[in-house]
């Protein structure tokens, strides 16, 4: 497969957005806001940045992805399906009994997954272990860990943030999906609004002070995302751990959900799905599953 | 006589040469757990993780899924309580090949008291799927279990006592996973685990002087439990007494009571901490306080038997 260009990446992300919402609608349960904020990052990773073999998911030299914000699972599944790890139709089994596509990722069920997740704040530590293992094996594989800004409230994340620079794990890449909303959070200035959980906190400066090399990007602009990912690929294995702070919008792309904390987990109606397809300018063929 | 933690550390050093994937991760307690000896012998395979046990557990799971066999060094209580969630989700659920050297397990933790005495670990881990839980009673068994755990694919929790335990030197036996008969007797069976089994043997000797013959059964493989073998080991006695450096809720006593109530109902008397926290005191004082010294166990059993 030749690498998709910016336009194709954009198209893939739109399809993944639709499939995620459609799978949640079909299951009658699931998350919307978190998956939609990180889908562009996931598309850029799986279609451009990561060295992977979808037909050989346990290839030892593959790059790994740890979805620390495990509630975004359906976003990851949609991208994995489009990338060819399993048929797109399998998304219909999302959240069903016996499914490989659990509400939160289960690596023991789906070979494409490099980690289990669901309890927030654990992924960076797991990824740190994967990168350390790769170094000890003499492998140059990278591990990408996708974190939410809400889950940054978990203390365990800071344990890992403190430790990774000590071991100079240059092939550990944390991507922070900073969508500035969490499930409920704190009241904002207006009714129906919630506050950015890290308002007034200089996160990039803090990560830098801890020893991470920080890049910032618009998390929905593929040219910026790819530039940030290209930057981390040049870092040597003994370099500082890498952090990409991606400014994103919760519910991005869905007119009914964008920027609304109430859409952290909600089920779209058939009308909303149709509204979504139209907003994403997708053809019937593109949304067939 | 060496303590279990000494035997554990020495065994890891023995294993390291033939097992290049064996690593040790420490939560800044290596000079208490004795993992510092491994750090000196194999500095490139020892990783200081700092005082951050949740991260320690998560890194270990990642290393295990990356092909390594990490042995963890910290106190039992920090693994099973502080790091319970990553232990559950990253290690147990995923079946990660992580080995937990649970030092300072049980009640006798060297004057440290309630924070450090993990008297609920068995209750937590018995209910955690995929876990294997081992509690050796003496040095030779600790060595065998450390070797077995390293070779066994999947998560293992190894209970390591801090201090050497006085007691008879039992002949070395190959590990079978089955309960081990330490003493014959038909008036009652005394079941225990870890070094408490040796105290039970002493209690049985005291009871023998009073004309009561207690069978002593050591269960080192707590989970998975060889249920048929344990039932067989407890056959023919009217009363079963369990004794453990653990709460009477959910640990060995719970295990035996659950099993017998379904398979071979009998009166079960459970000795251990009565739903209470520990405190800092000498080992002797703590054993007396919680009825786990040989004398206190013998007295309690005799009074119960005469009831």
Coordinates of C-alpha atoms in Angstrom, one line a residue:
Chain A
X1 CA 0.0 0.0 0.0
X2 CA 1.4 3.4 -0.9
X3 CA 1.2 6.0 1.8
X4 CA -2.0 8.0 1.7
X5 CA -1.7 11.7 1.0
X6 CA -3.2 14.4 3.1
X7 CA -6.5 14.3 1.3
X8 CA -6.8 10.5 1.7
X9 CA -5.9 10.7 5.3
X10 CA -8.7 13.3 5.8
X11 CA -11.1 11.0 4.0
X12 CA -10.1 8.0 6.1
X13 CA -10.6 10.0 9.3
X14 CA -14.1 11.0 8.1
X15 CA -15.0 7.4 7.5
X16 CA -13.6 6.4 10.9
X17 CA -15.7 9.1 12.5
X18 CA -18.8 7.8 10.9
X19 CA -18.1 4.2 11.6
X20 CA -17.4 4.9 15.3
X21 CA -20.7 6.7 15.7
X22 CA -22.6 4.0 13.7
X23 CA -21.1 1.3 15.9
X24 CA -22.1 3.1 19.1
X25 CA -25.6 3.6 17.7
X26 CA -25.8 -0.1 16.7
X27 CA -24.5 -1.2 20.2
X28 CA -26.8 1.2 21.9
X29 CA -23.9 2.2 24.2
X30 CA -20.4 3.7 24.0
X31 CA -18.4 6.8 23.8
X32 CA -18.5 9.5 21.2
X33 CA -16.6 12.6 22.3
X34 CA -13.2 11.0 23.2
X35 CA -13.0 8.8 20.1
X36 CA -13.8 11.7 17.8
X37 CA -11.2 14.0 19.3
X38 CA -8.3 11.5 18.7
X39 CA -9.3 9.9 15.4
X40 CA -7.0 12.1 13.3
X41 CA -4.1 11.2 15.5
X42 CA -4.9 7.5 15.2
X43 CA -5.2 7.7 11.4
X44 CA -1.9 9.6 11.1
X45 CA -0.3 6.9 13.3
X46 CA -1.6 3.8 11.6
X47 CA -1.5 5.1 8.0
X48 CA 1.7 7.0 8.1
X49 CA 3.9 7.0 11.2
X50 CA 3.8 3.5 12.6
X51 CA 5.7 0.5 11.2
X52 CA 3.1 -2.2 11.3
X53 CA 2.0 -5.2 9.3
X54 CA -1.8 -5.6 9.6
X55 CA -1.6 -9.2 8.2
X56 CA 1.0 -10.0 10.8
X57 CA -0.2 -8.2 13.9
X58 CA 2.4 -9.9 16.2
X59 CA 5.4 -8.9 14.0
X60 CA 8.1 -8.4 16.7
X61 CA 9.6 -5.4 15.1
X62 CA 6.3 -3.5 14.8
X63 CA 5.7 -0.1 16.5
X64 CA 3.2 -0.4 19.3
X65 CA 0.2 1.7 20.2
X66 CA -1.1 1.9 23.8
X67 CA -4.6 3.5 23.9
X68 CA -4.3 4.7 27.5
X69 CA -7.7 6.5 27.2
X70 CA -9.3 3.2 26.7
X71 CA -12.9 4.6 26.4
X72 CA -11.9 5.8 22.9
X73 CA -11.7 2.1 21.8
X74 CA -14.3 2.4 19.1
X75 CA -12.2 5.1 17.4
X76 CA -9.2 2.8 17.4
X77 CA -11.3 -0.2 16.2
X78 CA -12.6 1.9 13.3
X79 CA -9.1 2.9 12.3
X80 CA -7.7 -0.6 12.6
X81 CA -10.6 -1.9 10.5
X82 CA -9.9 0.6 7.7
X83 CA -6.2 -0.2 8.0
X84 CA -7.0 -3.9 7.2
X85 CA -6.6 -5.6 10.5
X86 CA -10.1 -7.0 10.3
X87 CA -13.2 -6.6 8.2
X88 CA -15.0 -3.3 8.7
X89 CA -18.2 -5.4 9.2
X90 CA -16.8 -6.7 12.4
X91 CA -17.4 -3.3 13.9
X92 CA -21.0 -4.4 14.2
X93 CA -20.0 -6.8 17.0
X94 CA -18.8 -3.8 19.1
X95 CA -19.7 -4.3 22.8
X96 CA -21.5 -7.6 22.1
X97 CA -21.0 -10.7 24.2
X98 CA -18.1 -12.7 22.9
X99 CA -16.9 -9.9 20.7
X100 CA -13.2 -9.1 20.1
X101 CA -14.2 -5.5 20.1
X102 CA -14.8 -4.9 23.8
X103 CA -16.1 -1.6 25.2
X104 CA -12.6 -1.0 26.4
X105 CA -9.6 -2.6 24.6
X106 CA -8.7 -6.2 25.5
X107 CA -5.4 -7.3 24.0
X108 CA -6.1 -11.0 24.9
X109 CA -9.0 -11.0 22.5
X110 CA -7.8 -9.0 19.5
X111 CA -4.3 -9.5 18.2
X112 CA -4.2 -6.1 16.7
X113 CA -4.2 -4.5 20.1
X114 CA -0.8 -3.9 21.9
X115 CA -2.4 -3.2 25.3
X116 CA -5.5 -3.6 27.4
X117 CA -7.0 -0.5 28.8
X118 CA -10.0 1.1 30.4
X119 CA -8.8 2.0 33.9
X120 CA -7.4 5.5 33.2
X121 CA -3.8 6.5 33.8
X122 CA -2.1 3.2 33.2
X123 CA -1.0 3.3 29.6
X124 CA 2.2 5.4 29.9
X125 CA 3.7 3.0 32.4
X126 CA 2.9 0.0 30.2
X127 CA 4.3 1.8 27.1
X128 CA 7.4 2.6 29.1
X129 CA 7.9 -1.1 29.8
X130 CA 7.3 -1.9 26.1
X131 CA 10.0 0.6 25.0
X132 CA 12.5 -0.6 27.6
X133 CA 11.9 -4.2 26.4
X134 CA 12.5 -3.1 22.8
X135 CA 15.8 -1.5 23.9
X136 CA 16.9 -4.6 25.8
X137 CA 16.0 -6.7 22.7
X138 CA 18.1 -4.4 20.5
X139 CA 14.9 -3.4 18.6
X140 CA 14.3 0.1 17.3
X141 CA 10.5 -0.2 17.6
X142 CA 8.7 2.8 19.0
X143 CA 5.8 2.8 21.3
X144 CA 3.1 5.5 21.0
X145 CA 0.9 6.1 24.0
X146 CA -2.3 8.0 23.4
X147 CA -3.4 9.9 26.6
X148 CA -6.4 12.0 27.4
X149 CA -6.0 15.3 29.2
X150 CA -8.7 14.2 31.7
X151 CA -6.8 11.1 32.6
X152 CA -3.7 13.3 33.3
X153 CA -5.4 13.7 36.7
X154 CA -4.4 10.2 37.6
X155 CA -1.3 10.1 39.8
X156 CA 0.1 7.0 38.0
X157 CA 0.6 9.1 34.8
X158 CA 2.9 11.4 36.7
X159 CA 4.9 8.5 38.1
X160 CA 5.6 7.5 34.5
X161 CA 6.2 11.1 33.4
X162 CA 8.9 11.3 36.1
X163 CA 10.6 8.0 35.3
X164 CA 10.8 7.9 31.5
X165 CA 13.4 10.8 31.2
X166 CA 15.6 9.0 33.7
X167 CA 16.0 6.1 31.3
X168 CA 16.3 8.3 28.2
X169 CA 13.6 6.5 26.3
X170 CA 13.7 8.4 23.1
X171 CA 11.4 5.8 21.4
X172 CA 8.6 6.4 23.8
X173 CA 6.1 8.9 22.3
X174 CA 3.2 10.2 24.3
X175 CA 0.4 11.9 22.4
X176 CA -1.8 14.0 24.6
X177 CA -5.3 14.4 23.2
X178 CA -6.0 17.7 24.8
X179 CA -9.7 18.1 24.1
X180 CA -10.1 20.2 27.2
X181 CA -13.2 18.4 28.5
X182 CA -13.7 15.4 30.7
X183 CA -16.8 13.4 31.5
X184 CA -18.2 15.9 33.9
X185 CA -15.5 18.1 35.4
X186 CA -15.9 21.6 36.9
X187 CA -18.5 24.3 35.9
X188 CA -17.4 26.8 33.4
X189 CA -18.3 30.5 33.1
X190 CA -21.7 29.7 31.4
X191 CA -24.3 27.1 32.1
X192 CA -23.9 24.1 29.9
X193 CA -20.1 24.8 29.8
X194 CA -17.4 23.0 31.6
X195 CA -13.9 24.3 32.3
X196 CA -10.7 23.1 30.7
X197 CA -9.3 20.8 33.4
X198 CA -5.8 22.2 32.9
X199 CA -6.9 25.9 32.6
X200 CA -4.0 28.1 33.6
X201 CA -1.6 25.2 34.0
X202 CA 1.5 25.5 31.8
X203 CA 1.6 21.8 30.7
X204 CA 4.2 22.1 28.0
X205 CA 6.6 23.8 30.4
X206 CA 5.9 21.2 33.1
X207 CA 6.6 18.3 30.7
X208 CA 9.8 20.0 29.5
X209 CA 11.0 20.6 33.0
X210 CA 10.5 16.9 33.7
X211 CA 12.8 16.0 30.8
X212 CA 10.4 15.4 27.9
X213 CA 10.9 16.9 24.5
X214 CA 7.6 18.6 23.7
X215 CA 5.9 19.4 20.4
X216 CA 2.6 21.1 20.0
X217 CA 0.2 20.5 17.1
X218 CA -3.4 21.1 16.0
X219 CA -4.7 17.6 16.5
X220 CA -7.0 17.9 13.5
X221 CA -4.6 19.2 11.0
X222 CA -2.8 16.4 9.2
X223 CA 0.1 18.4 7.9
X224 CA 0.8 19.6 11.5
X225 CA 0.3 16.1 13.0
X226 CA 2.6 14.5 10.4
X227 CA 5.3 17.1 11.0
X228 CA 5.2 16.4 14.7
X229 CA 5.4 12.7 14.1
X230 CA 8.2 13.1 11.6
X231 CA 10.1 15.0 14.3
X232 CA 9.8 12.3 16.9
X233 CA 11.0 9.7 14.3
X234 CA 14.4 11.4 14.1
X235 CA 15.0 11.1 17.9
X236 CA 17.6 8.5 18.7
X237 CA 16.8 5.6 21.1
X238 CA 18.8 7.2 23.9
X239 CA 17.3 10.6 23.4
X240 CA 14.7 12.3 25.6
X241 CA 11.2 10.8 25.6
X242 CA 8.8 12.5 23.3
X243 CA 5.5 14.2 23.9
X244 CA 3.2 15.6 21.3
X245 CA 0.6 17.9 22.8
X246 CA -2.3 17.8 20.4
X247 CA -4.9 20.5 20.7
X248 CA -8.2 18.9 19.8
X249 CA -12.0 19.3 20.1
X250 CA -14.1 16.7 21.9
X251 CA -16.7 15.3 19.5
X252 CA -14.9 16.7 16.5
X253 CA -16.7 16.4 13.3
X254 CA -20.2 15.5 14.7
X255 CA -22.4 18.6 14.6
X256 CA -24.5 17.3 17.6
X257 CA -21.5 16.5 19.8
X258 CA -18.7 18.9 19.0
X259 CA -17.4 20.7 22.1
X260 CA -20.2 19.2 24.3
X261 CA -19.2 17.4 27.5
X262 CA -22.6 15.7 27.5
X263 CA -21.5 13.7 24.5
X264 CA -18.7 12.0 26.4
X265 CA -20.9 8.9 26.2
X266 CA -24.2 9.1 24.4
X267 CA -25.9 7.2 21.6
X268 CA -26.6 9.0 18.4
X269 CA -30.0 8.5 16.8
X270 CA -30.5 7.4 13.1
X271 CA -31.3 11.1 12.3
X272 CA -28.1 12.2 13.9
X273 CA -26.1 9.5 11.9
X274 CA -27.6 10.8 8.7
X275 CA -26.8 14.4 9.8
X276 CA -23.2 13.2 10.5
X277 CA -22.9 11.6 7.1
X278 CA -24.0 14.7 5.4
X279 CA -21.7 17.0 7.5
X280 CA -18.8 14.7 6.7
X281 CA -19.7 14.7 3.0
X282 CA -19.5 11.0 2.8
X283 CA -21.1 8.9 0.1
X284 CA -23.3 5.9 0.7
X285 CA -20.5 3.7 -0.5
X286 CA -18.0 5.2 1.9
X287 CA -20.2 4.5 4.9
X288 CA -21.2 1.0 3.9
X289 CA -20.2 -1.5 6.5
Chain B
X1 CA 19.0 -20.1 59.2
X2 CA 18.2 -17.8 56.3
X3 CA 15.1 -15.7 55.8
X4 CA 12.9 -16.3 52.8
X5 CA 13.9 -12.9 51.3
X6 CA 17.6 -13.9 51.4
X7 CA 16.9 -17.2 49.7
X8 CA 14.7 -15.5 47.1
X9 CA 17.5 -13.0 46.2
X10 CA 20.2 -15.7 46.1
X11 CA 18.0 -17.9 43.9
X12 CA 17.4 -15.0 41.4
X13 CA 21.2 -14.6 41.1
X14 CA 21.5 -18.4 40.5
X15 CA 18.9 -18.3 37.8
X16 CA 20.1 -15.2 36.0
X17 CA 22.9 -16.7 34.1
X18 CA 20.7 -19.4 32.4
X19 CA 17.7 -17.1 32.1
X20 CA 18.9 -14.0 30.2
X21 CA 15.4 -12.5 30.2
X22 CA 15.1 -12.4 34.0
X23 CA 15.1 -8.8 35.2
X24 CA 14.6 -7.2 38.6
X25 CA 12.6 -4.0 39.1
X26 CA 12.7 -2.3 42.5
X27 CA 10.5 0.2 44.2
X28 CA 13.3 1.7 46.2
X29 CA 13.4 -1.1 48.9
X30 CA 16.1 -3.4 47.4
X31 CA 18.2 -3.1 50.6
X32 CA 15.2 -4.4 52.6
X33 CA 14.0 -7.0 50.1
X34 CA 17.6 -8.2 49.4
X35 CA 17.2 -7.5 45.7
X36 CA 20.3 -5.2 46.2
X37 CA 22.3 -8.4 46.0
X38 CA 21.0 -8.9 42.5
X39 CA 21.7 -5.3 41.6
X40 CA 25.4 -5.9 42.6
X41 CA 25.6 -9.1 40.6
X42 CA 23.7 -8.0 37.5
X43 CA 23.6 -4.2 37.4
X44 CA 22.5 -4.1 33.8
X45 CA 19.4 -6.2 34.6
X46 CA 18.3 -4.3 37.7
X47 CA 16.0 -1.3 37.2
X48 CA 15.3 1.3 39.9
X49 CA 11.7 2.4 39.5
X50 CA 11.6 4.8 42.4
X51 CA 8.9 5.1 45.0
X52 CA 6.0 4.7 42.6
X53 CA 4.5 1.2 42.8
X54 CA 1.7 1.7 40.3
X55 CA 4.2 2.7 37.6
X56 CA 6.4 -0.2 38.7
X57 CA 3.6 -2.6 38.1
X58 CA 2.7 -1.1 34.7
X59 CA 6.3 -1.0 33.5
X60 CA 6.6 -4.7 34.5
X61 CA 3.6 -5.6 32.5
X62 CA 5.0 -3.8 29.4
X63 CA 8.4 -5.6 29.9
X64 CA 6.7 -8.9 30.2
X65 CA 4.7 -8.4 27.0
X66 CA 8.0 -7.3 25.4
X67 CA 9.5 -10.8 26.1
X68 CA 11.1 -10.4 29.5
X69 CA 10.5 -11.9 33.0
X70 CA 10.5 -9.1 35.5
X71 CA 10.7 -10.0 39.2
X72 CA 9.4 -7.1 41.3
X73 CA 11.0 -6.0 44.6
X74 CA 8.9 -4.1 47.1
X75 CA 6.7 -4.9 50.2
X76 CA 3.7 -7.1 49.7
X77 CA 1.3 -4.4 50.9
X78 CA 2.4 -1.9 48.2
X79 CA 1.8 -4.4 45.4
X80 CA -1.6 -5.7 46.5
X81 CA -3.1 -2.4 47.8
X82 CA -1.3 0.6 46.3
X83 CA -0.8 -1.1 42.9
X84 CA -3.9 -3.2 43.0
X85 CA -5.5 -1.7 39.9
X86 CA -2.5 -2.0 37.5
X87 CA -1.9 -5.4 39.0
X88 CA -5.5 -6.4 38.1
X89 CA -5.8 -4.8 34.7
X90 CA -2.3 -4.8 33.2
X91 CA -0.8 -7.9 34.8
X92 CA -3.6 -10.3 35.7
X93 CA -6.1 -9.5 33.0
X94 CA -3.5 -9.7 30.3
X95 CA -1.7 -12.7 31.8
X96 CA 1.6 -10.8 31.8
X97 CA 4.6 -12.9 32.8
X98 CA 5.3 -10.8 35.9
X99 CA 6.7 -12.2 39.1
X100 CA 6.0 -10.5 42.3
X101 CA 8.5 -10.9 45.1
X102 CA 6.2 -9.9 47.9
X103 CA 8.6 -9.1 50.7
X104 CA 7.5 -8.4 54.2
X105 CA 4.4 -10.3 53.7
X106 CA 2.0 -11.2 56.5
X107 CA 2.1 -9.9 60.1
X108 CA 5.8 -10.0 61.0
X109 CA 7.3 -7.0 59.3
X110 CA 9.9 -5.7 61.7
X111 CA 8.2 -3.1 63.9
X112 CA 6.6 -1.3 61.1
X113 CA 2.9 -1.8 62.0
X114 CA -0.4 -1.4 60.4
X115 CA 0.7 0.3 57.1
X116 CA 3.2 -2.4 56.3
X117 CA 1.4 -5.5 57.5
X118 CA -0.4 -7.0 54.6
X119 CA -3.1 -9.2 56.2
X120 CA -5.5 -8.9 53.3
X121 CA -3.3 -9.9 50.3
X122 CA -4.6 -13.5 50.0
X123 CA -8.2 -12.3 50.1
X124 CA -7.5 -9.8 47.3
X125 CA -5.4 -12.2 45.1
X126 CA -7.6 -15.3 45.6
X127 CA -10.4 -13.3 43.9
X128 CA -8.2 -12.1 41.1
X129 CA -8.4 -14.2 38.0
X130 CA -5.2 -15.6 36.3
X131 CA -3.1 -15.1 39.5
X132 CA -0.9 -17.8 40.9
X133 CA -0.3 -17.4 44.7
X134 CA 2.5 -19.1 46.5
X135 CA 3.6 -19.0 50.1
X136 CA 6.7 -21.0 51.0
X137 CA 7.2 -22.2 54.5
X138 CA 11.0 -22.4 54.6
X139 CA 14.2 -21.7 52.6
X140 CA 14.3 -24.9 50.6
X141 CA 10.7 -24.5 49.5
X142 CA 11.3 -20.8 48.8
X143 CA 14.1 -21.7 46.5
X144 CA 12.0 -24.2 44.6
X145 CA 9.1 -21.9 44.3
X146 CA 11.3 -19.0 43.0
X147 CA 12.6 -21.3 40.3
X148 CA 9.2 -22.7 39.5
X149 CA 7.6 -19.2 39.3
X150 CA 10.4 -18.0 37.0
X151 CA 9.7 -20.9 34.6
X152 CA 5.9 -20.7 34.9
X153 CA 4.3 -18.6 32.1
X154 CA 2.0 -16.0 33.7
X155 CA 1.7 -13.8 36.8
X156 CA 2.9 -15.2 40.1
X157 CA 2.8 -13.7 43.6
X158 CA 5.4 -15.1 46.0
X159 CA 4.8 -14.4 49.7
X160 CA 8.2 -13.8 51.3
X161 CA 8.6 -13.5 55.1
X162 CA 11.0 -10.9 56.5
X163 CA 12.6 -12.9 59.3
X164 CA 14.1 -16.3 59.7
X165 CA 11.7 -18.8 61.3
X166 CA 12.9 -21.3 63.9
X167 CA 11.6 -24.7 63.3
X168 CA 12.4 -28.3 62.3
X169 CA 14.4 -28.8 59.1
X170 CA 12.0 -30.8 57.0
X171 CA 13.4 -33.0 54.3
X172 CA 13.6 -31.2 50.9
X173 CA 10.8 -32.3 48.7
X174 CA 10.3 -31.7 45.0
X175 CA 7.4 -29.2 44.4
X176 CA 4.2 -30.9 43.5
X177 CA 1.6 -28.2 43.9
X178 CA -0.2 -30.4 46.4
X179 CA -0.6 -29.9 50.1
X180 CA 2.3 -31.2 52.1
X181 CA 1.8 -33.4 55.2
X182 CA 4.2 -32.3 57.9
X183 CA 2.8 -34.4 60.7
X184 CA 0.4 -37.3 61.1
X185 CA -2.6 -37.2 63.4
X186 CA -6.3 -38.0 63.4
X187 CA -7.9 -35.8 66.2
X188 CA -7.8 -32.7 64.1
X189 CA -6.1 -31.2 61.1
X190 CA -4.1 -28.0 61.4
X191 CA -3.8 -26.3 58.0
X192 CA -1.4 -23.4 57.3
X193 CA 0.7 -21.6 54.8
X194 CA 4.0 -19.8 54.7
X195 CA 6.2 -20.0 57.8
X196 CA 3.1 -20.2 60.0
X197 CA 3.1 -23.9 59.0
X198 CA 6.2 -24.4 61.1
X199 CA 4.6 -22.8 64.1
X200 CA 1.6 -25.1 63.5
X201 CA 4.0 -28.1 63.6
X202 CA 5.2 -26.8 67.0
X203 CA 1.7 -26.3 68.2
X204 CA 1.0 -29.9 67.2
X205 CA 4.0 -31.1 69.3
X206 CA 2.5 -29.2 72.3
X207 CA -0.9 -30.7 71.7
X208 CA 0.6 -34.2 71.6
X209 CA 1.9 -33.8 75.1
X210 CA -1.8 -33.2 76.1
X211 CA -2.9 -36.3 74.3
X212 CA -4.2 -34.6 71.2
X213 CA -2.8 -35.8 67.8
X214 CA -3.0 -33.0 65.3
X215 CA -2.3 -33.6 61.6
X216 CA -0.4 -30.7 60.1
X217 CA -0.9 -29.8 56.5
X218 CA 1.1 -27.1 54.7
X219 CA -0.5 -25.5 51.7
X220 CA 2.2 -23.6 49.8
X221 CA 0.2 -23.4 46.5
X222 CA -2.7 -21.3 47.5
X223 CA -3.9 -20.5 44.0
X224 CA -4.7 -22.4 42.0
X225 CA -5.7 -24.9 44.8
X226 CA -5.4 -28.6 44.2
X227 CA -8.9 -29.1 45.7
X228 CA -9.0 -32.9 45.4
X229 CA -5.6 -33.3 47.0
X230 CA -6.6 -30.8 49.8
X231 CA -9.8 -32.7 50.5
X232 CA -7.9 -35.9 50.6
X233 CA -5.3 -34.5 53.0
X234 CA -8.1 -33.4 55.3
X235 CA -10.0 -36.8 55.3
X236 CA -10.9 -38.5 58.5
X237 CA -10.5 -35.7 61.0
X238 CA -13.6 -34.3 62.8
X239 CA -12.3 -30.7 63.1
X240 CA -10.1 -28.6 60.8
X241 CA -8.2 -25.6 62.1
X242 CA -6.6 -23.0 59.8
X243 CA -3.9 -20.6 60.9
X244 CA -2.4 -17.8 58.9
X245 CA -0.7 -14.5 59.1
X246 CA -3.7 -12.9 57.5
X247 CA -7.2 -11.9 58.2
X248 CA -9.6 -14.7 59.0
X249 CA -11.7 -13.3 56.1
X250 CA -11.0 -14.5 52.6
X251 CA -7.6 -16.0 53.0
X252 CA -6.5 -19.6 53.8
X253 CA -9.4 -20.0 56.3
X254 CA -11.8 -18.8 53.7
X255 CA -10.4 -21.2 51.1
X256 CA -10.6 -24.2 53.4
X257 CA -14.1 -23.3 54.7
X258 CA -15.4 -22.8 51.1
X259 CA -14.0 -26.0 49.9
X260 CA -15.1 -28.2 52.8
X261 CA -18.6 -26.7 53.0
X262 CA -19.1 -27.9 49.5
X263 CA -17.1 -31.1 49.4
X264 CA -16.8 -32.6 52.9
X265 CA -18.6 -30.5 55.6
X266 CA -16.7 -30.3 58.9
X267 CA -16.3 -27.8 61.7
X268 CA -13.7 -25.3 60.6
X269 CA -11.9 -23.0 63.2
X270 CA -10.1 -20.1 61.6
X271 CA -7.1 -18.6 63.4
X272 CA -5.7 -15.3 62.2
X273 CA -6.4 -11.6 62.5
X274 CA -10.0 -11.0 63.5
X275 CA -11.0 -8.3 61.0
X276 CA -8.5 -5.9 62.5
X277 CA -5.4 -3.9 61.5
X278 CA -2.0 -4.8 62.9
X279 CA 0.3 -2.6 65.0
X280 CA 4.0 -2.3 65.5
X281 CA 5.5 -4.7 68.0
X282 CA 8.0 -7.6 68.2
X283 CA 7.2 -10.7 66.3
X284 CA 6.6 -12.6 69.6
X285 CA 4.2 -10.0 70.9
X286 CA 2.3 -9.9 67.6
X287 CA 2.0 -13.7 67.4
X288 CA 0.7 -13.8 71.0
X289 CA -1.7 -10.9 70.4
X290 CA -3.3 -12.5 67.4
X291 CA -3.3 -16.1 68.8
X292 CA -0.7 -17.3 66.3
X293 CA 2.1 -18.4 68.5
X294 CA 2.4 -22.2 69.0
X295 CA 1.4 -21.9 72.6
X296 CA -1.7 -19.7 71.9
X297 CA -2.8 -21.9 69.0
X298 CA -2.4 -25.1 71.2
X299 CA -4.4 -23.5 74.0
X300 CA -7.2 -22.4 71.7
X301 CA -7.4 -25.7 70.0
X302 CA -7.5 -27.6 73.3
X303 CA -10.2 -25.5 74.7
X304 CA -12.3 -25.8 71.4
X305 CA -11.7 -29.6 71.4
X306 CA -13.0 -29.9 75.0
X307 CA -16.1 -27.9 74.2

